[in-house]
Short mmCIF file of C-alpha atoms in Angstrom, two decimals:
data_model
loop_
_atom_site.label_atom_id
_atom_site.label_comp_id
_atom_site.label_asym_id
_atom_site.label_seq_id
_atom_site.Cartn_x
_atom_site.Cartn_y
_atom_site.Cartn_z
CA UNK A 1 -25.62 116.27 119.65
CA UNK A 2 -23.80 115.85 123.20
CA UNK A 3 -24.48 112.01 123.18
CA UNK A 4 -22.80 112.11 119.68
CA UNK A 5 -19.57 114.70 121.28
CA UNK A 6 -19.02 112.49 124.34
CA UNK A 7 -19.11 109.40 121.68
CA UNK A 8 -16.26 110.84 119.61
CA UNK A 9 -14.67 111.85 123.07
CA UNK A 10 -14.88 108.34 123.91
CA UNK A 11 -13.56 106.59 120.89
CA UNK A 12 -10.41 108.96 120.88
CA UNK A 13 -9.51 108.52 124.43
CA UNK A 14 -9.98 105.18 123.60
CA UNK A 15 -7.88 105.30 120.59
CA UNK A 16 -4.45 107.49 122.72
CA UNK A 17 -5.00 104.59 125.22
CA UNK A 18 -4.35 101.84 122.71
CA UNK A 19 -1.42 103.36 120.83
CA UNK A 20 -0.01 104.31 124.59
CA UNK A 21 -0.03 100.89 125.58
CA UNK A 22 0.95 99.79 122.36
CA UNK A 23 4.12 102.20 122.67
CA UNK A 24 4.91 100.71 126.39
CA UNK A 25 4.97 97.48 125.57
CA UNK A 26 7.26 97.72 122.56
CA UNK A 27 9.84 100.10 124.88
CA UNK A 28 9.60 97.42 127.56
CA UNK A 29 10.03 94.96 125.48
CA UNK A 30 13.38 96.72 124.31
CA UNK A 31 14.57 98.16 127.08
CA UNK A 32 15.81 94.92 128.69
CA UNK A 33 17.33 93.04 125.47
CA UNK A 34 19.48 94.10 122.07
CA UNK A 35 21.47 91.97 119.29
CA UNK A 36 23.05 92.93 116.31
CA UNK A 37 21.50 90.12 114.27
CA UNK A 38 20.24 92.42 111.56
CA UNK A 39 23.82 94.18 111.74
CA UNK A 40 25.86 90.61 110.66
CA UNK A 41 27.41 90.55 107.18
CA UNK A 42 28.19 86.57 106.85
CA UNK A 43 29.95 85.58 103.54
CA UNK A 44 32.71 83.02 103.68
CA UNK A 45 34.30 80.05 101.43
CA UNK A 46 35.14 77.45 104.49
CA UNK A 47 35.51 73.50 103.77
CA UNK A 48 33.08 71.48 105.98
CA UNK A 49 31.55 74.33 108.30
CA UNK A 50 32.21 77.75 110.00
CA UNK A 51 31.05 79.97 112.62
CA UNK A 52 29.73 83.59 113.46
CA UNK A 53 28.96 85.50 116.22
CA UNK A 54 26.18 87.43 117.49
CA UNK A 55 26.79 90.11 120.52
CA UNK A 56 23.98 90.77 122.94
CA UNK A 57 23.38 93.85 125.71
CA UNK A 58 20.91 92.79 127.99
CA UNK A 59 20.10 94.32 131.68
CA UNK A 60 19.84 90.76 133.00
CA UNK A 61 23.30 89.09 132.36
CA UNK A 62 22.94 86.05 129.96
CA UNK A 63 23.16 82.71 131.83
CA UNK A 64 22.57 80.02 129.24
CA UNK A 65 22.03 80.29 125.43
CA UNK A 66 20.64 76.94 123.80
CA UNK A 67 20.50 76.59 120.27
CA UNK A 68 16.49 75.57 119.13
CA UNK A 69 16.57 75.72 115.31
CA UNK A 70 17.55 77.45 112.25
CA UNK A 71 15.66 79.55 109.67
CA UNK A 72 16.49 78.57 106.05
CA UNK A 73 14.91 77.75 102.90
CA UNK A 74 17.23 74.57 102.65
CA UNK A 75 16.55 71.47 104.55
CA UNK A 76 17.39 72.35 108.10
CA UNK A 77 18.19 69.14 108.86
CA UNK A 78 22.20 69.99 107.09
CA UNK A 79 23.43 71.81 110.26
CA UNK A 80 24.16 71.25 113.39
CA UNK A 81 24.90 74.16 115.78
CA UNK A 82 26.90 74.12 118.58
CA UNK A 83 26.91 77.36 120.95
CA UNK A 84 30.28 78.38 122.43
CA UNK A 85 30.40 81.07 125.06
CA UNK A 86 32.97 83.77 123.83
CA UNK A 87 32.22 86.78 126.27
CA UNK A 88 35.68 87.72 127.73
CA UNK A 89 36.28 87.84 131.24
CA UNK A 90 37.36 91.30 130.68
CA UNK A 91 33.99 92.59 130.51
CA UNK A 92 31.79 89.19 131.58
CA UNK A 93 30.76 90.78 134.64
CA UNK A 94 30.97 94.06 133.04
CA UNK A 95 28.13 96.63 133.46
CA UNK A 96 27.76 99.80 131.63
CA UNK A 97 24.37 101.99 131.91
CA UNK A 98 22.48 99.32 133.74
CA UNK A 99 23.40 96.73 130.63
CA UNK A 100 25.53 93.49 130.31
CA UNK A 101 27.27 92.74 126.87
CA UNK A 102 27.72 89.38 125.72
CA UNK A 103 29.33 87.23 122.27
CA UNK A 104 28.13 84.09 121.72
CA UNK A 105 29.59 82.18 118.54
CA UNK A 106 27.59 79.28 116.68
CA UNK A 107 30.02 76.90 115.56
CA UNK A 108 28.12 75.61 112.35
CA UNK A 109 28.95 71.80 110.95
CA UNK A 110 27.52 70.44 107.98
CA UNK A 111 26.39 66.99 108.54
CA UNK A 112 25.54 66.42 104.66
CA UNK A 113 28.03 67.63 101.79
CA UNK A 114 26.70 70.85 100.53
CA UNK A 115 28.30 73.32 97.59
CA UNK A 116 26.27 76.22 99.27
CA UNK A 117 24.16 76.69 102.05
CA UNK A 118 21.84 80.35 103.41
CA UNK A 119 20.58 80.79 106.73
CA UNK A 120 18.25 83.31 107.42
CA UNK A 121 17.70 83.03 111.16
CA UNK A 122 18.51 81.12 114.30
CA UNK A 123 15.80 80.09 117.29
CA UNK A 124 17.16 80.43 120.39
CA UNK A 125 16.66 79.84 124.23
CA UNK A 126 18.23 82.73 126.48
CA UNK A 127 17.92 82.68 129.94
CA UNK A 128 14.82 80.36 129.55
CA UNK A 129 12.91 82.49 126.90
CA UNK A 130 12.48 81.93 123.02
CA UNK A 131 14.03 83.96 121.22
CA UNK A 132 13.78 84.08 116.98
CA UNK A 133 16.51 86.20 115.54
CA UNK A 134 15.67 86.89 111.71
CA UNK A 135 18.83 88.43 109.73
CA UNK A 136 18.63 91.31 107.33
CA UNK A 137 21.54 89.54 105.69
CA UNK A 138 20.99 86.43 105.41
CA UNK A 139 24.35 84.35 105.88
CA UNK A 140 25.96 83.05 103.26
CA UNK A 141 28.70 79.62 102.81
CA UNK A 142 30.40 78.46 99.84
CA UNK A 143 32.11 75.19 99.90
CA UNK A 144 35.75 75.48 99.13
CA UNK A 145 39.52 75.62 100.07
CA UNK A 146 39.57 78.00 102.86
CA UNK A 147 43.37 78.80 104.36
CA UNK A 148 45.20 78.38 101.71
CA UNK A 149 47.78 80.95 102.70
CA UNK A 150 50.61 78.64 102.41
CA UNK A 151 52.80 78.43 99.69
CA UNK A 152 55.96 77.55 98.58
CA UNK A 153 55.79 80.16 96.01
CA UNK A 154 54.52 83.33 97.96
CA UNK A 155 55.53 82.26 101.24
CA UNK A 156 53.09 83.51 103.92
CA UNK A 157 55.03 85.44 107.23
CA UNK A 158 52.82 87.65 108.77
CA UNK A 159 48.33 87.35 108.02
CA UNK A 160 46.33 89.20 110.49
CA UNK A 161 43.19 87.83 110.74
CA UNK A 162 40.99 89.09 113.33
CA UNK A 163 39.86 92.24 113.92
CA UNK A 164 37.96 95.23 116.21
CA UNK A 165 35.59 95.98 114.14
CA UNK A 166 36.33 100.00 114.75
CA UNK A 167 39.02 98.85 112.28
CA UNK A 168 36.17 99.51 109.50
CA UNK A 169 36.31 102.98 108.20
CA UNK A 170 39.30 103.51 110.29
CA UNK A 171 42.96 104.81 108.89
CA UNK A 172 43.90 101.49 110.68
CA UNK A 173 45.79 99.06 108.02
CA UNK A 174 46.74 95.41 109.00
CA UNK A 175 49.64 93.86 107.15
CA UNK A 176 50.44 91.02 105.45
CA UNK A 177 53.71 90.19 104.66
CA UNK A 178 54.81 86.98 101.99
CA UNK A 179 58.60 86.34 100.46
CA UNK A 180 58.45 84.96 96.79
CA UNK A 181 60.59 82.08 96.03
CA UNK A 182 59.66 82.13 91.63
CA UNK A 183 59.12 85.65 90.08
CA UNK A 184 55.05 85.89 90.10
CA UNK A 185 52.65 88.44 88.91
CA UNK A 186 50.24 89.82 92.25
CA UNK A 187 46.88 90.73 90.34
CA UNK A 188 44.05 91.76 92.70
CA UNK A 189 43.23 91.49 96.39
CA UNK A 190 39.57 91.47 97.39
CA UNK A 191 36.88 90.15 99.83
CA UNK A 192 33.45 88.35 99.20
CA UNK A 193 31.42 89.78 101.42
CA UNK A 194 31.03 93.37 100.40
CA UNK A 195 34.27 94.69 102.35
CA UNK A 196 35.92 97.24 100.38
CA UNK A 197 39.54 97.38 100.75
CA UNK A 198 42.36 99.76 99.82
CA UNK A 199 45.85 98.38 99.27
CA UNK A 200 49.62 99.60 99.39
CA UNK A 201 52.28 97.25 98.62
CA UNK A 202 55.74 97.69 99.36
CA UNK A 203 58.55 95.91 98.33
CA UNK A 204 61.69 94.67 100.18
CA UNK A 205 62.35 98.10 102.70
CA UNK A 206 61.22 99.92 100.03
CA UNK A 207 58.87 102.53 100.75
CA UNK A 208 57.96 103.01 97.40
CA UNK A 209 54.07 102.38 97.00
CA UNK A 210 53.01 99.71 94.17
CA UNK A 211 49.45 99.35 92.26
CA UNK A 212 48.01 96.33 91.30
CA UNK A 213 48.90 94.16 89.10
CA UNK A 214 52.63 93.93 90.03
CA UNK A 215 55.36 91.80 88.64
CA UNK A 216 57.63 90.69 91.61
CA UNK A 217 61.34 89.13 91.23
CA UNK A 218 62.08 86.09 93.43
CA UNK A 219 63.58 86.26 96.72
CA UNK A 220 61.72 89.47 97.36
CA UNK A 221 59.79 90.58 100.23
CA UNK A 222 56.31 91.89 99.98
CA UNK A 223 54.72 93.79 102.63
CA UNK A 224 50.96 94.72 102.13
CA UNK A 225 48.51 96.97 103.66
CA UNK A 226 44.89 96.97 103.42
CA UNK A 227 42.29 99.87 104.77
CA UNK A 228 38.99 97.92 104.94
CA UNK A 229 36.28 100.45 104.42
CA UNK A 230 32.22 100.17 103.58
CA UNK A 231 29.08 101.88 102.75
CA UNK A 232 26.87 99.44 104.59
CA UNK A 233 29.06 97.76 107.56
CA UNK A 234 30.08 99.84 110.62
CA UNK A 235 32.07 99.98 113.52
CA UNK A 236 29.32 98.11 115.24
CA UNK A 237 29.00 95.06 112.87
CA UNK A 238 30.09 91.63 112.86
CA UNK A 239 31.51 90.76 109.48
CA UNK A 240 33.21 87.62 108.32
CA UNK A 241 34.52 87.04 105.08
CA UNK A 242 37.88 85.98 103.02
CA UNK A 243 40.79 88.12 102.42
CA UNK A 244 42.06 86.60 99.05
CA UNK A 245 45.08 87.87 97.30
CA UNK A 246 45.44 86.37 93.70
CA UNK A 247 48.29 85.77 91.90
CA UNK A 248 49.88 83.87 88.45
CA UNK A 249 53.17 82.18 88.53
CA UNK A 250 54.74 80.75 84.91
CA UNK A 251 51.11 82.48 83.96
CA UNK A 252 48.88 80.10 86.33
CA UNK A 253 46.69 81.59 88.81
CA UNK A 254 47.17 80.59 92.41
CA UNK A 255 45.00 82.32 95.36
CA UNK A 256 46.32 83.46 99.06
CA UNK A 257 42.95 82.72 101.09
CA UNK A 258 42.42 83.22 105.00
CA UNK A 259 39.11 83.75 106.66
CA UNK A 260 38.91 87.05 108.49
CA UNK A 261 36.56 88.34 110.96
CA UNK A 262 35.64 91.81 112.74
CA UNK A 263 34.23 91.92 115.47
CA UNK A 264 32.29 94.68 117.68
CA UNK A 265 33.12 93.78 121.45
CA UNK A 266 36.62 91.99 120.31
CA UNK A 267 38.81 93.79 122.64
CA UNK A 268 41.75 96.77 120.78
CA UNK A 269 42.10 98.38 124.98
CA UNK A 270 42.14 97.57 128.34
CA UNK A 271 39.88 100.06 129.27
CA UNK A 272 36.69 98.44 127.73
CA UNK A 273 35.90 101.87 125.63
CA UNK A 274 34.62 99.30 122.59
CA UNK A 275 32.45 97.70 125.47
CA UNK A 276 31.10 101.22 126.36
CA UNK A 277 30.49 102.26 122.40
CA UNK A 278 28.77 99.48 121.37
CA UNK A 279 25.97 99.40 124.29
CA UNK A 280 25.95 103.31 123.68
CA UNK A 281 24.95 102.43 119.71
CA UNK A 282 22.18 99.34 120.50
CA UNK A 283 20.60 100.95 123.52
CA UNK A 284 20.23 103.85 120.77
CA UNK A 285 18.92 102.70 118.18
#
């Protein structure tokens, strides 16, 4: 009966040391290293390629980032990645709670004509070690006309285009502005990659607030607001999509299409508070 006690004894002592271990090596593991790869939201109509970021907070600054491979269902062999460096020198040398912060973009190029291409990961090298990112959202490109925000029509004058991403959620509203040269028709304004967005459109100095759809007279100006909000994407996700703003003239549809992007570490202050926020919410999690 004691043989059998200090067995049992044995076999749970045995048992806390594995799942201790177990436990020390995972925190280790994260206690040095964070990315937001399974907080990107990548959908975008471009014509031969595009680009996203990913942002990293590391306690060793990152030296060198070399691109290895892709992950994707589709032959591989399609894309060619170059990595550009696009840490600030604002906050390069930065440190925050023992931790670096760093955004590297991968300028992507399609070497073969594609209508639609998915990755679902990247392989890289950082700092000398392997490193496989897998996305919970896998990205997502759609061959087409991307930046077609000029028009003779519905002249473009002001498109803001990249953004904080605190702007998500935010009361913060960019605007657009466009002066119509024919009478048109303005019928929706939307994004393809799950952004919601909430519009006011104002016309000439007007502050009378219009819905959509909205007949416009030529020679008008039209000034437009949009609060981008979402159930899924926060203030600490990297989202890139299209803003596109359709509209009919003599009844035939045209679309106003510009790529936008928001971005966690892109810069709104010169005190580096998103810098601070965004380690705060990966050294969290």
């Amino acid at each position: 009966m004691y043989k059998k006690k200090m067995l049992i004894c044995i076999l749970i002592i045995s048992l806390l040391c594995i799942v201790g271990c177990s436990k020390n090596n995972t925190s280790s593991d994260k206690l040095d290293y964070y990315d937001n790869s399974d907080n990107l939201y990548v959908d975008v109509v471009a014509n031969d390629g595009f680009s996203f970021d990913i942002n990293f907070v590391t306690k060793e600054k990152i030296k060198d980032v070399k691109y290895l491979s892709i992950i994707s269902d589709l032959d591989t062999d399609v894309v060619d990645i170059n990595v550009i460096n696009n840490t600030i020198d604002s906050y390069s040398n930065y440190k925050y709670k023992d931790f670096y912060c760093a955004d590297y973009m991968f300028d992507c190029t399609l070497k073969t004509q594609v209508d639609e291409y998915i990755i679902n990961g990247i392989v890289l090298e950082i700092n000398g070690q392997k490193k496989k990112l897998e996305f919970k959202n896998p990205i997502k490109y759609k061959r087409g006309e991307e930046n077609t925000i000029f028009n003779e029509n519905f002249q473009v004058r002001a498109f803001a285009n990249g953004f904080s991403s605190s702007m998500i959620n935010s009361d913060e509203k960019p605007v657009y502005k466009f002066y119509t040269n024919k009478k048109l028709t303005i019928e929706k304004i939307e994004t393809i990659a799950g952004l919601n967005v909430d519009v006011s459109v104002f016309l000439n100095n007007d502050k009378t607030k219009y819905e959509l759809p909205l007949e416009v007279e030529e020679k008008t100006e039209v000034i437009i607001e949009v609060k981008y909000t979402s159930d899924t994407m926060n203030s600490f996700s990297y989202v890139l999509s299209n803003l596109n703003i359709v509209y009919s003239v003599d009844g035939a549809k045209n679309m106003c299409n510009g790529i936008i992007s928001f971005n966690p570490t892109e810069l709104v202050s010169n005190d580096l508070k998103e810098i601070d926020n965004f380690i705060d919410y990966m050294i969290s999690e």
